[in-house]
CSV table of C-alpha atoms and ligand atoms in Angstrom, one decimal:
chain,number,residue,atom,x,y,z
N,1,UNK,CA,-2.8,26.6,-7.0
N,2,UNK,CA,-0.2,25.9,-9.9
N,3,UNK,CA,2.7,24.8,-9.6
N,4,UNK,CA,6.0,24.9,-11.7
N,5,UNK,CA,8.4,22.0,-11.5
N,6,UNK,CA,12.2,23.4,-11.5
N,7,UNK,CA,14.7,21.5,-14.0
N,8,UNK,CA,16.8,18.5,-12.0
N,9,UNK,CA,20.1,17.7,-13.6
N,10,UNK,CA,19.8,13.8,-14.1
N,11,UNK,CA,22.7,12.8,-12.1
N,12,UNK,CA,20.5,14.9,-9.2
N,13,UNK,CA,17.5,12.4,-9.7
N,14,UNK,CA,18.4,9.6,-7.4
N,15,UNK,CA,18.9,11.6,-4.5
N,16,UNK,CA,15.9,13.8,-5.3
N,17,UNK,CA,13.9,10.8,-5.3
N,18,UNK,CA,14.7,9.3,-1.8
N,19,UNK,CA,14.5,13.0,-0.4
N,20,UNK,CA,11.7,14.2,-1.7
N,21,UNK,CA,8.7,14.5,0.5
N,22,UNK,CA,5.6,11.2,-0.4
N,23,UNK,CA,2.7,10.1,1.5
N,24,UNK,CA,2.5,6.0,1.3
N,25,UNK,CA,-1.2,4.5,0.2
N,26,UNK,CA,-0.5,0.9,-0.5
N,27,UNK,CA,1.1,-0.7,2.7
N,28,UNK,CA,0.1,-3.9,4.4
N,29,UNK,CA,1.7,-4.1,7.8
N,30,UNK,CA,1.8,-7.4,7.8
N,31,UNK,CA,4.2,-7.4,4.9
N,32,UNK,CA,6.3,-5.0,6.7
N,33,UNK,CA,7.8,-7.9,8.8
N,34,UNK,CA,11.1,-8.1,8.2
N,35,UNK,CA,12.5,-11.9,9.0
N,36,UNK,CA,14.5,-10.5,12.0
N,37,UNK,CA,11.7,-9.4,13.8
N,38,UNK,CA,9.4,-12.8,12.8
N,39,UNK,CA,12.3,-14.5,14.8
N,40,UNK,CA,12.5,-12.4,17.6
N,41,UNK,CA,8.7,-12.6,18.2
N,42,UNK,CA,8.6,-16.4,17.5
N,43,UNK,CA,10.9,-16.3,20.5
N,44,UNK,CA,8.8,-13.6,22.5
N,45,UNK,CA,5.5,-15.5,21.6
N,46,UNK,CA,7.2,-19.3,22.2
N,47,UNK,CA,5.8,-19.9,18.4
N,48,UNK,CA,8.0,-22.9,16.5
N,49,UNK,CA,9.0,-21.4,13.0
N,50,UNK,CA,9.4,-23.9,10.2
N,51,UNK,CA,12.6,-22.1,9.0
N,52,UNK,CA,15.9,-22.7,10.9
N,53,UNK,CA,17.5,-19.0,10.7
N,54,UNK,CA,17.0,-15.9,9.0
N,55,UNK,CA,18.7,-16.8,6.1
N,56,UNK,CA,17.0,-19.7,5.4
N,57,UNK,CA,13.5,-17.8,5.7
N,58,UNK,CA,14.9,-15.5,3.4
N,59,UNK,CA,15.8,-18.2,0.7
N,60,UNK,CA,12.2,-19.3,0.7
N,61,UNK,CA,11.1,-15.7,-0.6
N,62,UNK,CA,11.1,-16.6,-4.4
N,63,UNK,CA,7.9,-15.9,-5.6
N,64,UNK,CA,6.4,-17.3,-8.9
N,65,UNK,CA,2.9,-15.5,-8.9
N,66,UNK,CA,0.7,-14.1,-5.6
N,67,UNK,CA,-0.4,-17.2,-4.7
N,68,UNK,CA,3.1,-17.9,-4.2
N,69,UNK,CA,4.0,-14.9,-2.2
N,70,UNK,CA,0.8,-15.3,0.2
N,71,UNK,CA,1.5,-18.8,1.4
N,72,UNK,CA,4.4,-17.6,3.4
N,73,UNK,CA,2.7,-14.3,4.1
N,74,UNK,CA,0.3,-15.4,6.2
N,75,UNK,CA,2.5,-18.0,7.5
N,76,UNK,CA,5.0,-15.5,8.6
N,77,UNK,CA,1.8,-13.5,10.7
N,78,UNK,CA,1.3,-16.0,12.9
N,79,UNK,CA,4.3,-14.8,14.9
N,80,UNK,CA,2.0,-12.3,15.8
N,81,UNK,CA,-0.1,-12.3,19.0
N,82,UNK,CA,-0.1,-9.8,21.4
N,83,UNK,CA,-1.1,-6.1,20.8
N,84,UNK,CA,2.7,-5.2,22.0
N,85,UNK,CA,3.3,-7.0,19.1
N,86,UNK,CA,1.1,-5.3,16.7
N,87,UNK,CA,2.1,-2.0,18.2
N,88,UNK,CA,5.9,-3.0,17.5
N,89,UNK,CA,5.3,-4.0,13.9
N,90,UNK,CA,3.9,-0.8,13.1
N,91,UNK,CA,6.5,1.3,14.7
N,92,UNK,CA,8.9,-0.4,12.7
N,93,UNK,CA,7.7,0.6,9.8
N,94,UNK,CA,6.7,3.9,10.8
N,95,UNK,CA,10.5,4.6,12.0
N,96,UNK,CA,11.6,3.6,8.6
N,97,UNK,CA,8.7,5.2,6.3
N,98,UNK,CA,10.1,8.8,8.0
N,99,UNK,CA,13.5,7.7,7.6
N,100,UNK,CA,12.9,7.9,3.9
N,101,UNK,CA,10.3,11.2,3.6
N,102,UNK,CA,7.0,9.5,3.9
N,103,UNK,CA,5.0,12.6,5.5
N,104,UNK,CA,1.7,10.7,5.4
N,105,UNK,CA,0.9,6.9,5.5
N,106,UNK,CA,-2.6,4.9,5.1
N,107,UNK,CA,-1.8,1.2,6.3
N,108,UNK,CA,-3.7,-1.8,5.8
N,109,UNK,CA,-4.1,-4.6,7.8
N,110,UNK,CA,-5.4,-8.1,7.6
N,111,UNK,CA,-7.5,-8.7,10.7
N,112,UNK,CA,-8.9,-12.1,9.7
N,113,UNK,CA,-5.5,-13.4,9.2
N,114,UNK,CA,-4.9,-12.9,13.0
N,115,UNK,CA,-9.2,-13.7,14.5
N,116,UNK,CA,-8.5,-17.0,12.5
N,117,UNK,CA,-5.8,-17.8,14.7
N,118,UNK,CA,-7.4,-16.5,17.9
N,119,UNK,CA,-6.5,-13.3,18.3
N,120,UNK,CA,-9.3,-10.9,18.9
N,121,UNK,CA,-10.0,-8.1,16.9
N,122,UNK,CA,-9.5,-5.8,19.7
N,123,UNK,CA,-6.0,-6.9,20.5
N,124,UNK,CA,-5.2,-6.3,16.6
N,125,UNK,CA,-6.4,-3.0,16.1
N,126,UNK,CA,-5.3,-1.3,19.4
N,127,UNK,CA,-2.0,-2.1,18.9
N,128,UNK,CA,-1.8,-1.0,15.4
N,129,UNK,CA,-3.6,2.3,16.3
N,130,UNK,CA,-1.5,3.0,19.8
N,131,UNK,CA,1.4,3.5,16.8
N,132,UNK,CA,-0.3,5.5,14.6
N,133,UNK,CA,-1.8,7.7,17.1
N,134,UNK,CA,1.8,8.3,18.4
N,135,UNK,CA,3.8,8.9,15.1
N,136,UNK,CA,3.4,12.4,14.6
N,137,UNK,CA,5.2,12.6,18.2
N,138,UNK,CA,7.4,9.8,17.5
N,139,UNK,CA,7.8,10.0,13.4
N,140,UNK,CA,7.1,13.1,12.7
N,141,UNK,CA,4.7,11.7,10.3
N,142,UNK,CA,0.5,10.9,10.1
N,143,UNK,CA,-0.8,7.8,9.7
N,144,UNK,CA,-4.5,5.7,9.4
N,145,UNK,CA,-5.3,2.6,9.3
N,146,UNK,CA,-7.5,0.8,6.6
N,147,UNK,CA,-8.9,-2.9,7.4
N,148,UNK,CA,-8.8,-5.4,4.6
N,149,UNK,CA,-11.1,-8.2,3.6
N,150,UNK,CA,-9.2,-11.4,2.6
N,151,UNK,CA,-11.5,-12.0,-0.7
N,152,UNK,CA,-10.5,-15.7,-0.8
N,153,UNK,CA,-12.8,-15.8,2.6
N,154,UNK,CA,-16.7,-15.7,1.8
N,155,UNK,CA,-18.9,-12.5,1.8
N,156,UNK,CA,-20.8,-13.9,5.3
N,157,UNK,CA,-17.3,-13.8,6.8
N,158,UNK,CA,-16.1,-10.2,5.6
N,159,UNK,CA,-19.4,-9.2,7.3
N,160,UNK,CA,-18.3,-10.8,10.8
N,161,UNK,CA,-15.2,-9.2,10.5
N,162,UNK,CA,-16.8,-5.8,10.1
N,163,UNK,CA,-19.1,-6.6,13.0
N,164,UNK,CA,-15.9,-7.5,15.2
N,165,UNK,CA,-14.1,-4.4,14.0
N,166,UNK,CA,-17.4,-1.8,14.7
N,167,UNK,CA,-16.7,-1.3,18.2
N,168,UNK,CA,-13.6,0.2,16.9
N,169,UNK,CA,-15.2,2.1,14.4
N,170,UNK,CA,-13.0,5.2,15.3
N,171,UNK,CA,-9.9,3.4,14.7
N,172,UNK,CA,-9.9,2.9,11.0
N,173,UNK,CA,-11.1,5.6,8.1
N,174,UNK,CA,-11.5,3.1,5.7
N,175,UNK,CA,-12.0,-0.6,4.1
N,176,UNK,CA,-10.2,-2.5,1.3
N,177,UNK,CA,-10.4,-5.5,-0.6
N,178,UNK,CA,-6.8,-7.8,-0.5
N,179,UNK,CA,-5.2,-11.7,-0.9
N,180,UNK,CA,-5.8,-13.7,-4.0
N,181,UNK,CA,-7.7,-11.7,-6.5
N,182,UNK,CA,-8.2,-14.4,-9.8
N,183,UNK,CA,-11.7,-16.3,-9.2
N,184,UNK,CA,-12.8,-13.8,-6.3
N,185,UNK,CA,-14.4,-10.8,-8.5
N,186,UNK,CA,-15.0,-7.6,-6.1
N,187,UNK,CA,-18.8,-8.3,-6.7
N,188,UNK,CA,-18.8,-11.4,-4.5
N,189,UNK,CA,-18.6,-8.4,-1.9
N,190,UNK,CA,-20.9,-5.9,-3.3
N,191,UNK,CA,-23.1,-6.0,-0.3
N,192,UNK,CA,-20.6,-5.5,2.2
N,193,UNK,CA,-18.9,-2.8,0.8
N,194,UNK,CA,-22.0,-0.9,0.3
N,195,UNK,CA,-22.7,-1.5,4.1
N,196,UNK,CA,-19.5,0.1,4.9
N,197,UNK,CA,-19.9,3.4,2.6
N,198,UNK,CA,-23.1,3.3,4.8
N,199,UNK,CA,-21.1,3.7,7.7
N,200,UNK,CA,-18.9,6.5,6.0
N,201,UNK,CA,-15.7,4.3,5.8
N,202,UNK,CA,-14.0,5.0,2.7
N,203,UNK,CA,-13.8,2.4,0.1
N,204,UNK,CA,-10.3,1.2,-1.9
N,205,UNK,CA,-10.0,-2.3,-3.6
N,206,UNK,CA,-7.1,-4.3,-5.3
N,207,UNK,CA,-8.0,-5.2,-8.7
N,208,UNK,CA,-6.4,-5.5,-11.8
N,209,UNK,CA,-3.0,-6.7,-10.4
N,210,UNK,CA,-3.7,-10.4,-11.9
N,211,UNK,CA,-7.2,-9.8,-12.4
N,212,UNK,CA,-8.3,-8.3,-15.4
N,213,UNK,CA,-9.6,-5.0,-16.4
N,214,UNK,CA,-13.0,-6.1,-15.3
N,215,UNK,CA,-12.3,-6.5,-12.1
N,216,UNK,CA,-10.8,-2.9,-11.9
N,217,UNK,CA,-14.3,-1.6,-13.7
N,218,UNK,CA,-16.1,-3.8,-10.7
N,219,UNK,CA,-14.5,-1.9,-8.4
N,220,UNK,CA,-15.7,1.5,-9.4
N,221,UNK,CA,-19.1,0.6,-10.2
N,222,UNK,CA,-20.3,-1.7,-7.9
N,223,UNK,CA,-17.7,-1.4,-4.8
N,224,UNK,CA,-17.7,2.7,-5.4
N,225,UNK,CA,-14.3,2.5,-4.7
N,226,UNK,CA,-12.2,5.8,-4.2
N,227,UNK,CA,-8.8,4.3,-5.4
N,228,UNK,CA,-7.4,1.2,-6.8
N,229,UNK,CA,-4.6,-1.0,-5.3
N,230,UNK,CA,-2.1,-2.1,-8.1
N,231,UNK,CA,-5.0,-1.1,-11.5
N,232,UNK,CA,-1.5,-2.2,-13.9
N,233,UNK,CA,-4.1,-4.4,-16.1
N,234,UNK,CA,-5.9,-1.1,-16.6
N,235,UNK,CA,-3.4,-0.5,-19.9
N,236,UNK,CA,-5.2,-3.4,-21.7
N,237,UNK,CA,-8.8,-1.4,-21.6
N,238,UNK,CA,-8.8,2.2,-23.9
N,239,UNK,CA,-12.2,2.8,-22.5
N,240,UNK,CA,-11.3,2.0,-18.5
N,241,UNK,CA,-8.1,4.5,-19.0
N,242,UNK,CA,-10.1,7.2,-19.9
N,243,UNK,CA,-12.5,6.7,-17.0
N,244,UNK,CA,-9.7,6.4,-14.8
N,245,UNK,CA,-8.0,9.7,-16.1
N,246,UNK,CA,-10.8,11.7,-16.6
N,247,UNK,CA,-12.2,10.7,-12.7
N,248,UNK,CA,-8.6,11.0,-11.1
N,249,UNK,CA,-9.1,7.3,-9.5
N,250,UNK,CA,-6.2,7.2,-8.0
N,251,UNK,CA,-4.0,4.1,-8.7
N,252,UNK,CA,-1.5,2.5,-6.2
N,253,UNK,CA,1.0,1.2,-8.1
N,254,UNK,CA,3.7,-0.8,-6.2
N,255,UNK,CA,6.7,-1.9,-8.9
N,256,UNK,CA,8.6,-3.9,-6.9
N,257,UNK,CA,6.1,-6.0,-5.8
N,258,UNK,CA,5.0,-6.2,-9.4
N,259,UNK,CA,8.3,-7.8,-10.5
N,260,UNK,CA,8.5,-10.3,-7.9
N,261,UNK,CA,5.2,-11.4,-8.5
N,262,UNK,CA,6.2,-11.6,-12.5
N,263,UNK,CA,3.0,-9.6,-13.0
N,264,UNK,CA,5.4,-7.7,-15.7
N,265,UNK,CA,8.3,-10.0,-17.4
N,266,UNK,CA,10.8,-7.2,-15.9
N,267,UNK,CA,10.4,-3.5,-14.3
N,268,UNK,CA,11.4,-1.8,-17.8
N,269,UNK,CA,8.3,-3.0,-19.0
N,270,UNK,CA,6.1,-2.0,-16.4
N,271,UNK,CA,3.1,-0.2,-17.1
N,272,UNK,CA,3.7,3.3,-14.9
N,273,UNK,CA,5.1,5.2,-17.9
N,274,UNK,CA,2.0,4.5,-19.9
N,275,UNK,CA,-0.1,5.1,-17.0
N,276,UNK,CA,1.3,8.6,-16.1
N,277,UNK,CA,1.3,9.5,-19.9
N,278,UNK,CA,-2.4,8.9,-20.0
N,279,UNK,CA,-2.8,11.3,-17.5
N,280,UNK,CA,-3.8,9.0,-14.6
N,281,UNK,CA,-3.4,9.8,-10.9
N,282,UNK,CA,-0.5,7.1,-10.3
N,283,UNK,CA,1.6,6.2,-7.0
N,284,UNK,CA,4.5,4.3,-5.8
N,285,UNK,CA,4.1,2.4,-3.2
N,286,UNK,CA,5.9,-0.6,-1.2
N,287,UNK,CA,3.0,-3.2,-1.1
N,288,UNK,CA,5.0,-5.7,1.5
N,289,UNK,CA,8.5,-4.7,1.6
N,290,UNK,CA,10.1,-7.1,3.7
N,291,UNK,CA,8.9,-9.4,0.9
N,292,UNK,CA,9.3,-7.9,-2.1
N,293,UNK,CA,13.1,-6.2,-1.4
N,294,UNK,CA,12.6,-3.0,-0.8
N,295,UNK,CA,10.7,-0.1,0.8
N,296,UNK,CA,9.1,3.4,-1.0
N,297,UNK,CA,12.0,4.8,-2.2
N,298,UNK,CA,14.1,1.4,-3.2
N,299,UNK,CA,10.6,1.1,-5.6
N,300,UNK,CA,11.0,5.1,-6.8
N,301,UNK,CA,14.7,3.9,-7.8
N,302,UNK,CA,14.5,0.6,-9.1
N,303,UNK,CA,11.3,2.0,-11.3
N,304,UNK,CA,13.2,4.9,-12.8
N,305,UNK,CA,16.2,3.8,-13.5
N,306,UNK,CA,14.3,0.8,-15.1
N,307,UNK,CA,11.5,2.8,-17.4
N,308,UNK,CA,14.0,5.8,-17.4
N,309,UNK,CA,10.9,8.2,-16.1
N,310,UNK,CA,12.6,11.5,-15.9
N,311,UNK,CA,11.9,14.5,-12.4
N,312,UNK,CA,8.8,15.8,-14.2
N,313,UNK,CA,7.7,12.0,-13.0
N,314,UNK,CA,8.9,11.9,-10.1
N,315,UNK,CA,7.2,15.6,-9.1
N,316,UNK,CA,3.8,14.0,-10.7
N,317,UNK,CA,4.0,10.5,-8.7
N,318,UNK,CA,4.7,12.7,-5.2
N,319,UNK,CA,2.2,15.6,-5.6
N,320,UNK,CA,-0.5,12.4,-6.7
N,321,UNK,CA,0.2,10.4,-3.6
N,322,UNK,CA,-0.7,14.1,-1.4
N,323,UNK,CA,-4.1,14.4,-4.2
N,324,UNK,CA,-4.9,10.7,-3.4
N,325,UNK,CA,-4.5,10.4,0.2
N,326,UNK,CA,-7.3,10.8,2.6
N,327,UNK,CA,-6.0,13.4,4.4
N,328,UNK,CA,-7.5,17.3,4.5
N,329,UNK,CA,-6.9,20.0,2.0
N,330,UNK,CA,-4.6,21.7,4.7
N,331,UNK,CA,-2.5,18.9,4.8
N,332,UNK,CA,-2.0,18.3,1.0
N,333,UNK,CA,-1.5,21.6,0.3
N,334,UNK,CA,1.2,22.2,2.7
N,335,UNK,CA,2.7,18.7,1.5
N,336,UNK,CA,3.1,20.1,-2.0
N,337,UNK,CA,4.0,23.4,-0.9
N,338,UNK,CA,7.3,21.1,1.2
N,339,UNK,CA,7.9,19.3,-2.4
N,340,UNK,CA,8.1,22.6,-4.4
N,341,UNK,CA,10.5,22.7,-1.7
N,342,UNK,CA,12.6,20.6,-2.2
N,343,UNK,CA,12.4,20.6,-5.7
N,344,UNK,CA,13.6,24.0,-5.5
N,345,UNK,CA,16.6,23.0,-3.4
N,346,UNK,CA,17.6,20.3,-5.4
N,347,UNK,CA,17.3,23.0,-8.6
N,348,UNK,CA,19.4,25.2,-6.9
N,349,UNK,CA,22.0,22.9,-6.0
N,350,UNK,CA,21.8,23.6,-2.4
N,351,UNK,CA,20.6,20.5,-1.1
Z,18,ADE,N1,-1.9,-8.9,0.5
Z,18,ADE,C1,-0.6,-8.5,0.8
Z,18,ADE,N2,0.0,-8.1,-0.4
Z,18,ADE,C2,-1.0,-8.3,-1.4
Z,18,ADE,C3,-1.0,-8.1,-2.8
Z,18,ADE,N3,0.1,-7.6,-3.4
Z,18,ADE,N4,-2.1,-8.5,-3.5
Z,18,ADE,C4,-3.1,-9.0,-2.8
Z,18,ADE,N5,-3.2,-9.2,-1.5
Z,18,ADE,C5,-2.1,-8.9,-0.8
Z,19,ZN,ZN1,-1.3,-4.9,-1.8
């Protein structure tokens, strides 16, 4: 099917932006906790919090690279331990992603941040899947689960995880590859990756968010993987574009995230117009917005007014998020048929 994108006046785009219907590819839950609700469980959970109030958590959020940002990350997890809490967290952020037109949403999770602490796998993953097995009820929105190997941890441990997590094999469609990518190449867990595309997971890595543009080429060829969390450093490689464009390898880009991580010197330099201009299947996505100031559409506004990326963008970066997702054709095809849409409304001046 073709589609034809109807004109938006310019003054439209902001609003066409937030409404428009998106699926969200690149979430971790745990960076979906806000600093309200790491004091209210702290309080649930009788866990002493480093941090006075709110605000003062809040202050502490001024990242200088990811190494920076992850510290207090996984600090700010250990508030949670019970699958009520899991559950909870998710909800949130279901309740807000359909709030602002997510239709779709594939959510990763850190399980070894929590086993490492005590918490059992089971506990993790039941919670987080009670919620997504209740949004389209709830939300009025779809949602999966993808379990992440902390790549900082060693390759026997990412295969311990995956042992823990088998008995809830159902529970999760996929595997990715997350936490602090310089020094830990996606070949340190070649094996284990190819142990999960045995077991039909689907495969998606960061790389090329610090990393260089070898790491992103490591993640196609040796990983396999389906699409690419962050892939920005991809602009420095000619060769690694084309493959990229030519095999619509989807790219997660999340802007936002990007700036506060100074991975760009600001957002009007960021690489999503030249990645869209070479024809590559890119997305906006939030990454951890509790963190990084902002959820899906904060990051569609704050990226076009920055870059000055026009509707014709904005049609592109929706209708790719649908092509990349997981979901069935059905799905996708009645996504796009709901952003034609609203496209059309937003033409017509009705909406
Ligand atoms: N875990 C959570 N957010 C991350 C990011 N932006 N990069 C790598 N690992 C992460
Ligand atoms: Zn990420």
């Amino acid at each position: 099917m073709t589609w034809t994108v109807p004109p938006i006046a310019p003054e439209r785009l902001p609003g066409l932006l937030a409404a428009m219907p998106k699926a969200e590819l690149h979430l971790h839950i745990e960076g979906s906790l806000e600093p309200e609700m790491i004091f209210a469980l702290a309080a649930r959970n009788g866990v002493a919090l480093p941090y006075a109030s709110v605000e003062a958590l809040r202050r502490a959020y001024a990242f200088t690279d990811l190494q920076s940002f992850l510290d207090i990350y996984y600090q700010g997890a250990a508030v949670l331990l019970e699958e009520q809490d899991f559950h909870d967290l998710a909800s949130a952020y279901l309740a807000r992603a359909a709030a602002e037109n997510v239709v779709h949403a594939e959510i990763f999770f850190d399980p070894q941040t929590h086993t490492a602490r005590g918490v059992d796998m089971g506990t993790v993953i039941r919670g987080l899947a009670r919620a997504c097995a209740d949004a389209p009820a709830r939300h009025g929105i779809s949602a999966a689960l993808i379990l992440c190997f902390l790549r900082h941890l060693s390759e026997r441990e990412a295969f311990e995880t995956l042992e823990a997590a088998l008995p809830y094999r159902d529970q999760f469609i996929g595997v990715g590859l997350d936490s602090s990518e310089v020094g830990h190449p996606p070949e340190k867990f070649a094996r284990v990756f190819a142990r999960c595309r045995e077991l039909g997971l689907r495969i998606v890595a960061h790389a090329g968010e610090e990393g260089p543009p070898a790491y992103i080429w490591q993640a196609l060829d040796v990983l396999k993987a389906e699409r690419i969390d962050h892939g920005v450093q991809a602009v420095h490689d000619p060769a690694l574009m084309r493959r990229l464009a030519d095999g619509r390898v989807p790219l997660t880009v999340c802007p936002l995230s990007n700036q506060k991580l100074r991975v760009f010197p600001d957002l009007a330099r960021h690489s999503l117009p030249r990645l869209l201009d070479a024809g590559l299947c890119a997305t906006i996505n939030s990454d951890d917005p509790a963190y990084f100031g902002g959820y899906v559409n904060e990051n569609f506004r704050a990226v076009f007014a920055a870059t000055g990326l026009r509707a014709e963008a904005a049609w592109r970066l929706a209708a790719n998020s649908f092509e990349a997702s997981f979901a069935g054709n059905a799905a996708k095809r009645d996504w796009t048929q709901r952003l034609q849409d609203c496209f059309e409304r937003w033409h017509d001046d009705k909406a």
